[in-house]
PDB file of C-alpha atoms in Angstrom:
ATOM      1  CA  UNK A   1      -0.048  -0.119  -0.026  1.00  0.00           C
ATOM      2  CA  UNK A   2       1.112   3.486  -0.189  1.00  0.00           C
ATOM      3  CA  UNK A   3       0.541   7.114  -1.188  1.00  0.00           C
ATOM      4  CA  UNK A   4       0.009   8.259  -4.712  1.00  0.00           C
ATOM      5  CA  UNK A   5       3.515   9.401  -6.203  1.00  0.00           C
ATOM      6  CA  UNK A   6       2.134  12.533  -8.116  1.00  0.00           C
ATOM      7  CA  UNK A   7       5.450  12.724  -9.969  1.00  0.00           C
ATOM      8  CA  UNK A   8       4.535   9.712 -12.126  1.00  0.00           C
ATOM      9  CA  UNK A   9       1.313  10.560 -13.500  1.00  0.00           C
ATOM     10  CA  UNK A  10       2.419  10.396 -17.018  1.00  0.00           C
ATOM     11  CA  UNK A  11       3.100   6.688 -16.166  1.00  0.00           C
ATOM     12  CA  UNK A  12      -0.246   6.298 -14.929  1.00  0.00           C
ATOM     13  CA  UNK A  13      -1.500   7.886 -18.420  1.00  0.00           C
ATOM     14  CA  UNK A  14       0.957   5.083 -19.897  1.00  0.00           C
ATOM     15  CA  UNK A  15      -0.644   2.301 -18.174  1.00  0.00           C
ATOM     16  CA  UNK A  16       1.970   1.804 -15.283  1.00  0.00           C
ATOM     17  CA  UNK A  17       0.353   0.148 -12.209  1.00  0.00           C
ATOM     18  CA  UNK A  18       3.155   0.818  -9.724  1.00  0.00           C
ATOM     19  CA  UNK A  19       2.792   4.436  -9.232  1.00  0.00           C
ATOM     20  CA  UNK A  20       2.505   4.731  -5.402  1.00  0.00           C
ATOM     21  CA  UNK A  21       5.109   5.308  -2.738  1.00  0.00           C
ATOM     22  CA  UNK A  22       6.010   2.404  -1.011  1.00  0.00           C
ATOM     23  CA  UNK A  23       5.006   2.503   2.562  1.00  0.00           C
ATOM     24  CA  UNK A  24       4.415  -0.452   5.092  1.00  0.00           C
ATOM     25  CA  UNK A  25       4.105  -3.887   3.794  1.00  0.00           C
ATOM     26  CA  UNK A  26       3.885  -3.913  -0.202  1.00  0.00           C
ATOM     27  CA  UNK A  27       2.167  -7.466   0.140  1.00  0.00           C
ATOM     28  CA  UNK A  28      -0.948  -6.283   2.279  1.00  0.00           C
ATOM     29  CA  UNK A  29      -3.298  -6.941  -0.690  1.00  0.00           C
ATOM     30  CA  UNK A  30      -6.168  -7.109   1.767  1.00  0.00           C
ATOM     31  CA  UNK A  31      -5.890  -3.344   2.474  1.00  0.00           C
ATOM     32  CA  UNK A  32      -6.485  -2.667  -0.913  1.00  0.00           C
ATOM     33  CA  UNK A  33      -9.464  -5.058  -1.476  1.00  0.00           C
ATOM     34  CA  UNK A  34     -11.013  -3.309   1.526  1.00  0.00           C
ATOM     35  CA  UNK A  35     -10.085   0.194   0.574  1.00  0.00           C
ATOM     36  CA  UNK A  36      -9.981   0.326  -3.057  1.00  0.00           C
ATOM     37  CA  UNK A  37      -8.579   3.400  -4.545  1.00  0.00           C
ATOM     38  CA  UNK A  38     -10.825   5.371  -6.831  1.00  0.00           C
ATOM     39  CA  UNK A  39      -9.597   6.633 -10.180  1.00  0.00           C
ATOM     40  CA  UNK A  40     -11.551   9.080 -12.275  1.00  0.00           C
ATOM     41  CA  UNK A  41     -10.344   9.793 -15.972  1.00  0.00           C
ATOM     42  CA  UNK A  42     -11.930  12.866 -17.443  1.00  0.00           C
ATOM     43  CA  UNK A  43     -11.286  12.628 -21.410  1.00  0.00           C
ATOM     44  CA  UNK A  44     -11.799  15.481 -23.893  1.00  0.00           C
ATOM     45  CA  UNK A  45     -14.271  14.170 -26.791  1.00  0.00           C
ATOM     46  CA  UNK A  46     -14.790  17.821 -28.042  1.00  0.00           C
ATOM     47  CA  UNK A  47     -14.902  18.483 -31.776  1.00  0.00           C
ATOM     48  CA  UNK A  48     -11.420  19.954 -31.784  1.00  0.00           C
ATOM     49  CA  UNK A  49     -10.256  16.619 -31.001  1.00  0.00           C
ATOM     50  CA  UNK A  50     -11.772  15.483 -34.152  1.00  0.00           C
ATOM     51  CA  UNK A  51     -11.279  18.351 -36.269  1.00  0.00           C
ATOM     52  CA  UNK A  52      -7.587  18.669 -35.563  1.00  0.00           C
ATOM     53  CA  UNK A  53      -7.216  14.799 -35.365  1.00  0.00           C
ATOM     54  CA  UNK A  54      -4.630  15.045 -38.151  1.00  0.00           C
ATOM     55  CA  UNK A  55      -1.803  15.783 -35.479  1.00  0.00           C
ATOM     56  CA  UNK A  56      -2.623  12.704 -33.801  1.00  0.00           C
ATOM     57  CA  UNK A  57      -4.174  14.107 -30.442  1.00  0.00           C
ATOM     58  CA  UNK A  58      -7.551  11.664 -31.007  1.00  0.00           C
ATOM     59  CA  UNK A  59      -5.462   8.790 -31.624  1.00  0.00           C
ATOM     60  CA  UNK A  60      -3.393   9.693 -28.574  1.00  0.00           C
ATOM     61  CA  UNK A  61      -6.374  10.070 -26.563  1.00  0.00           C
ATOM     62  CA  UNK A  62      -8.003   6.532 -27.510  1.00  0.00           C
ATOM     63  CA  UNK A  63      -4.524   4.974 -26.896  1.00  0.00           C
ATOM     64  CA  UNK A  64      -4.383   6.575 -23.434  1.00  0.00           C
ATOM     65  CA  UNK A  65      -7.815   5.702 -22.445  1.00  0.00           C
ATOM     66  CA  UNK A  66      -7.292   2.061 -23.696  1.00  0.00           C
ATOM     67  CA  UNK A  67      -3.973   1.639 -21.811  1.00  0.00           C
ATOM     68  CA  UNK A  68      -5.861   2.781 -18.554  1.00  0.00           C
ATOM     69  CA  UNK A  69      -8.813   0.482 -19.137  1.00  0.00           C
ATOM     70  CA  UNK A  70      -6.197  -2.518 -19.829  1.00  0.00           C
ATOM     71  CA  UNK A  71      -4.301  -1.483 -16.636  1.00  0.00           C
ATOM     72  CA  UNK A  72      -7.095  -1.402 -14.408  1.00  0.00           C
ATOM     73  CA  UNK A  73      -9.178  -4.375 -16.083  1.00  0.00           C
ATOM     74  CA  UNK A  74     -10.048  -6.955 -13.162  1.00  0.00           C
ATOM     75  CA  UNK A  75      -8.061  -5.264 -10.643  1.00  0.00           C
ATOM     76  CA  UNK A  76      -9.952  -5.059  -7.365  1.00  0.00           C
ATOM     77  CA  UNK A  77      -7.733  -2.621  -5.821  1.00  0.00           C
ATOM     78  CA  UNK A  78      -8.964   0.341  -8.059  1.00  0.00           C
ATOM     79  CA  UNK A  79     -12.346   1.499  -8.870  1.00  0.00           C
ATOM     80  CA  UNK A  80     -12.130   2.965 -12.402  1.00  0.00           C
ATOM     81  CA  UNK A  81     -14.531   5.726 -13.595  1.00  0.00           C
ATOM     82  CA  UNK A  82     -14.150   7.503 -17.083  1.00  0.00           C
ATOM     83  CA  UNK A  83     -16.302  10.449 -18.021  1.00  0.00           C
ATOM     84  CA  UNK A  84     -16.266  12.552 -21.234  1.00  0.00           C
ATOM     85  CA  UNK A  85     -16.588  16.053 -21.821  1.00  0.00           C
ATOM     86  CA  UNK A  86     -17.329  18.294 -25.094  1.00  0.00           C
ATOM     87  CA  UNK A  87     -19.215  21.423 -26.103  1.00  0.00           C
ATOM     88  CA  UNK A  88     -22.382  19.584 -25.247  1.00  0.00           C
ATOM     89  CA  UNK A  89     -21.935  18.248 -21.830  1.00  0.00           C
ATOM     90  CA  UNK A  90     -19.389  18.559 -18.811  1.00  0.00           C
ATOM     91  CA  UNK A  91     -20.014  14.997 -17.966  1.00  0.00           C
ATOM     92  CA  UNK A  92     -20.500  12.078 -20.189  1.00  0.00           C
ATOM     93  CA  UNK A  93     -20.375   8.742 -18.214  1.00  0.00           C
ATOM     94  CA  UNK A  94     -18.330   6.217 -20.312  1.00  0.00           C
ATOM     95  CA  UNK A  95     -17.104   3.442 -17.878  1.00  0.00           C
ATOM     96  CA  UNK A  96     -18.103   2.762 -14.043  1.00  0.00           C
ATOM     97  CA  UNK A  97     -16.640   0.459 -11.721  1.00  0.00           C
ATOM     98  CA  UNK A  98     -19.131  -2.314 -12.007  1.00  0.00           C
ATOM     99  CA  UNK A  99     -18.372  -2.690 -15.743  1.00  0.00           C
ATOM    100  CA  UNK A 100     -16.483  -5.765 -17.120  1.00  0.00           C
ATOM    101  CA  UNK A 101     -13.719  -4.050 -19.122  1.00  0.00           C
ATOM    102  CA  UNK A 102     -13.211  -7.127 -21.884  1.00  0.00           C
ATOM    103  CA  UNK A 103     -12.248  -6.404 -25.090  1.00  0.00           C
ATOM    104  CA  UNK A 104     -15.631  -5.856 -26.545  1.00  0.00           C
ATOM    105  CA  UNK A 105     -16.509  -3.415 -23.827  1.00  0.00           C
ATOM    106  CA  UNK A 106     -13.166  -1.492 -24.253  1.00  0.00           C
ATOM    107  CA  UNK A 107     -13.940  -1.002 -28.265  1.00  0.00           C
ATOM    108  CA  UNK A 108     -17.474   0.171 -27.567  1.00  0.00           C
ATOM    109  CA  UNK A 109     -16.077   2.853 -25.261  1.00  0.00           C
ATOM    110  CA  UNK A 110     -13.614   3.872 -27.877  1.00  0.00           C
ATOM    111  CA  UNK A 111     -16.289   4.077 -30.538  1.00  0.00           C
ATOM    112  CA  UNK A 112     -18.559   5.995 -28.228  1.00  0.00           C
ATOM    113  CA  UNK A 113     -15.605   8.509 -27.757  1.00  0.00           C
ATOM    114  CA  UNK A 114     -14.916   8.806 -31.384  1.00  0.00           C
ATOM    115  CA  UNK A 115     -18.495   9.519 -32.230  1.00  0.00           C
ATOM    116  CA  UNK A 116     -18.813  12.100 -29.565  1.00  0.00           C
ATOM    117  CA  UNK A 117     -15.988  14.143 -31.211  1.00  0.00           C
ATOM    118  CA  UNK A 118     -17.911  13.905 -34.551  1.00  0.00           C
ATOM    119  CA  UNK A 119     -21.425  14.818 -33.272  1.00  0.00           C
ATOM    120  CA  UNK A 120     -20.933  17.263 -30.717  1.00  0.00           C
ATOM    121  CA  UNK A 121     -21.606  21.140 -30.548  1.00  0.00           C
ATOM    122  CA  UNK A 122     -18.530  23.267 -30.858  1.00  0.00           C
ATOM    123  CA  UNK A 123     -17.575  24.666 -27.273  1.00  0.00           C
ATOM    124  CA  UNK A 124     -15.723  23.712 -24.305  1.00  0.00           C
ATOM    125  CA  UNK A 125     -16.632  22.326 -20.677  1.00  0.00           C
ATOM    126  CA  UNK A 126     -12.896  21.624 -19.786  1.00  0.00           C
ATOM    127  CA  UNK A 127     -13.385  23.543 -16.623  1.00  0.00           C
ATOM    128  CA  UNK A 128     -16.730  22.557 -15.769  1.00  0.00           C
ATOM    129  CA  UNK A 129     -15.747  19.036 -16.068  1.00  0.00           C
ATOM    130  CA  UNK A 130     -13.085  19.191 -13.734  1.00  0.00           C
ATOM    131  CA  UNK A 131     -15.317  20.994 -11.244  1.00  0.00           C
ATOM    132  CA  UNK A 132     -17.859  18.103 -11.472  1.00  0.00           C
ATOM    133  CA  UNK A 133     -15.101  15.398 -11.239  1.00  0.00           C
ATOM    134  CA  UNK A 134     -13.660  16.941  -8.242  1.00  0.00           C
ATOM    135  CA  UNK A 135     -17.108  17.720  -6.514  1.00  0.00           C
ATOM    136  CA  UNK A 136     -18.362  14.255  -7.232  1.00  0.00           C
ATOM    137  CA  UNK A 137     -15.347  12.080  -6.127  1.00  0.00           C
ATOM    138  CA  UNK A 138     -14.810  10.611  -2.834  1.00  0.00           C
ATOM    139  CA  UNK A 139     -11.767  11.984  -0.711  1.00  0.00           C
ATOM    140  CA  UNK A 140      -8.261  11.098  -2.133  1.00  0.00           C
ATOM    141  CA  UNK A 141      -9.828  10.129  -5.551  1.00  0.00           C
ATOM    142  CA  UNK A 142      -6.982  10.440  -8.126  1.00  0.00           C
ATOM    143  CA  UNK A 143      -8.646  12.525 -10.984  1.00  0.00           C
ATOM    144  CA  UNK A 144      -6.801  12.983 -14.267  1.00  0.00           C
ATOM    145  CA  UNK A 145      -8.428  15.523 -16.874  1.00  0.00           C
ATOM    146  CA  UNK A 146      -7.068  15.148 -20.198  1.00  0.00           C
ATOM    147  CA  UNK A 147      -7.252  18.057 -22.846  1.00  0.00           C
ATOM    148  CA  UNK A 148      -6.204  19.177 -26.070  1.00  0.00           C
ATOM    149  CA  UNK A 149      -5.036  22.651 -24.381  1.00  0.00           C
ATOM    150  CA  UNK A 150      -7.219  24.503 -26.926  1.00  0.00           C
ATOM    151  CA  UNK A 151      -7.996  26.750 -24.129  1.00  0.00           C
ATOM    152  CA  UNK A 152      -6.940  30.372 -25.260  1.00  0.00           C
ATOM    153  CA  UNK A 153      -9.800  30.120 -27.772  1.00  0.00           C
ATOM    154  CA  UNK A 154     -12.373  29.999 -24.940  1.00  0.00           C
ATOM    155  CA  UNK A 155     -10.598  32.456 -22.784  1.00  0.00           C
ATOM    156  CA  UNK A 156      -9.556  30.096 -20.083  1.00  0.00           C
ATOM    157  CA  UNK A 157      -7.112  31.515 -17.908  1.00  0.00           C
ATOM    158  CA  UNK A 158      -4.804  29.936 -14.993  1.00  0.00           C
ATOM    159  CA  UNK A 159      -7.463  31.241 -12.527  1.00  0.00           C
ATOM    160  CA  UNK A 160      -9.892  29.042 -14.291  1.00  0.00           C
ATOM    161  CA  UNK A 161      -7.891  25.945 -13.434  1.00  0.00           C
ATOM    162  CA  UNK A 162      -8.144  26.663  -9.680  1.00  0.00           C
ATOM    163  CA  UNK A 163     -10.220  23.417  -9.209  1.00  0.00           C
ATOM    164  CA  UNK A 164      -6.824  21.477  -9.873  1.00  0.00           C
ATOM    165  CA  UNK A 165      -5.432  22.670  -6.494  1.00  0.00           C
ATOM    166  CA  UNK A 166      -8.582  21.072  -4.397  1.00  0.00           C
ATOM    167  CA  UNK A 167      -7.356  19.447  -1.281  1.00  0.00           C
ATOM    168  CA  UNK A 168      -9.849  16.794  -1.180  1.00  0.00           C
ATOM    169  CA  UNK A 169      -8.639  14.992  -4.258  1.00  0.00           C
ATOM    170  CA  UNK A 170      -5.419  14.487  -6.383  1.00  0.00           C
ATOM    171  CA  UNK A 171      -6.255  16.340  -9.401  1.00  0.00           C
ATOM    172  CA  UNK A 172      -4.115  16.650 -12.566  1.00  0.00           C
ATOM    173  CA  UNK A 173      -4.703  18.169 -16.099  1.00  0.00           C
ATOM    174  CA  UNK A 174      -2.656  16.212 -18.817  1.00  0.00           C
ATOM    175  CA  UNK A 175      -2.311  17.975 -22.247  1.00  0.00           C
ATOM    176  CA  UNK A 176      -2.123  15.804 -25.155  1.00  0.00           C
ATOM    177  CA  UNK A 177      -1.761  18.289 -27.950  1.00  0.00           C
ATOM    178  CA  UNK A 178      -1.114  21.986 -28.246  1.00  0.00           C
ATOM    179  CA  UNK A 179      -1.523  25.018 -30.486  1.00  0.00           C
ATOM    180  CA  UNK A 180       2.070  26.240 -30.576  1.00  0.00           C
ATOM    181  CA  UNK A 181       3.654  26.166 -27.241  1.00  0.00           C
ATOM    182  CA  UNK A 182      -0.077  26.716 -25.244  1.00  0.00           C
ATOM    183  CA  UNK A 183       0.329  23.412 -23.603  1.00  0.00           C
ATOM    184  CA  UNK A 184       3.942  23.835 -22.164  1.00  0.00           C
ATOM    185  CA  UNK A 185       2.975  27.590 -21.072  1.00  0.00           C
ATOM    186  CA  UNK A 186      -0.070  26.425 -19.263  1.00  0.00           C
ATOM    187  CA  UNK A 187       1.630  23.219 -17.570  1.00  0.00           C
ATOM    188  CA  UNK A 188       4.493  25.279 -16.520  1.00  0.00           C
ATOM    189  CA  UNK A 189       2.108  27.933 -14.914  1.00  0.00           C
ATOM    190  CA  UNK A 190      -0.129  25.849 -12.787  1.00  0.00           C
ATOM    191  CA  UNK A 191       0.967  25.573  -9.323  1.00  0.00           C
ATOM    192  CA  UNK A 192       2.294  22.156  -7.360  1.00  0.00           C
ATOM    193  CA  UNK A 193       2.986  20.328 -10.557  1.00  0.00           C
ATOM    194  CA  UNK A 194      -0.901  19.817 -11.237  1.00  0.00           C
ATOM    195  CA  UNK A 195      -0.678  19.818 -15.084  1.00  0.00           C
ATOM    196  CA  UNK A 196       1.760  17.960 -17.301  1.00  0.00           C
ATOM    197  CA  UNK A 197       2.187  17.736 -21.077  1.00  0.00           C
ATOM    198  CA  UNK A 198       1.924  14.021 -22.673  1.00  0.00           C
ATOM    199  CA  UNK A 199       2.587  14.357 -26.572  1.00  0.00           C
ATOM    200  CA  UNK A 200       3.550  10.704 -27.163  1.00  0.00           C
ATOM    201  CA  UNK A 201       1.590   7.759 -25.533  1.00  0.00           C
ATOM    202  CA  UNK A 202       4.010   4.879 -27.040  1.00  0.00           C
TER     203      UNK A 202
END
């Protein structure tokens, strides 16, 4: 058992299981089973993911989501929630802990994500999606929000990202695309290393 190692969030995105600081007896599996760790992945399925998909952002999102699902599949130590956000809604339920994440289910989730990017209204609910995820999560939940960093277009500023600093959960924003150096600048400006860039999921 252990505390989340927040310096290894990109590895979480890449599907790594061992991302917790070692503390006590690592073989104490019963503790994990009685107190599973809640993980909430909040994915960007906005129109810009499809419109600008030529740079690989949608493919990276699907790869990252698939790796997360495969990583936590059948692992009783974790409760995995996946929601989407786009111009139509700040919360689109995609995966909940009771779902069996077999290959057929994983495929349906990924197909649903692509469909949402194609048929959503233009607009952005990134901030609202993070707010909802933080508010609805149990204490100490790991909340990972994924965005293509198309934030300047909607006048989203550093101040708007304040929910990332919530003491209730471990909230982080990961940029998987960028217009110019927008993602790098935002990630650097967000306090406490609560934002990172991940432009390669391989």
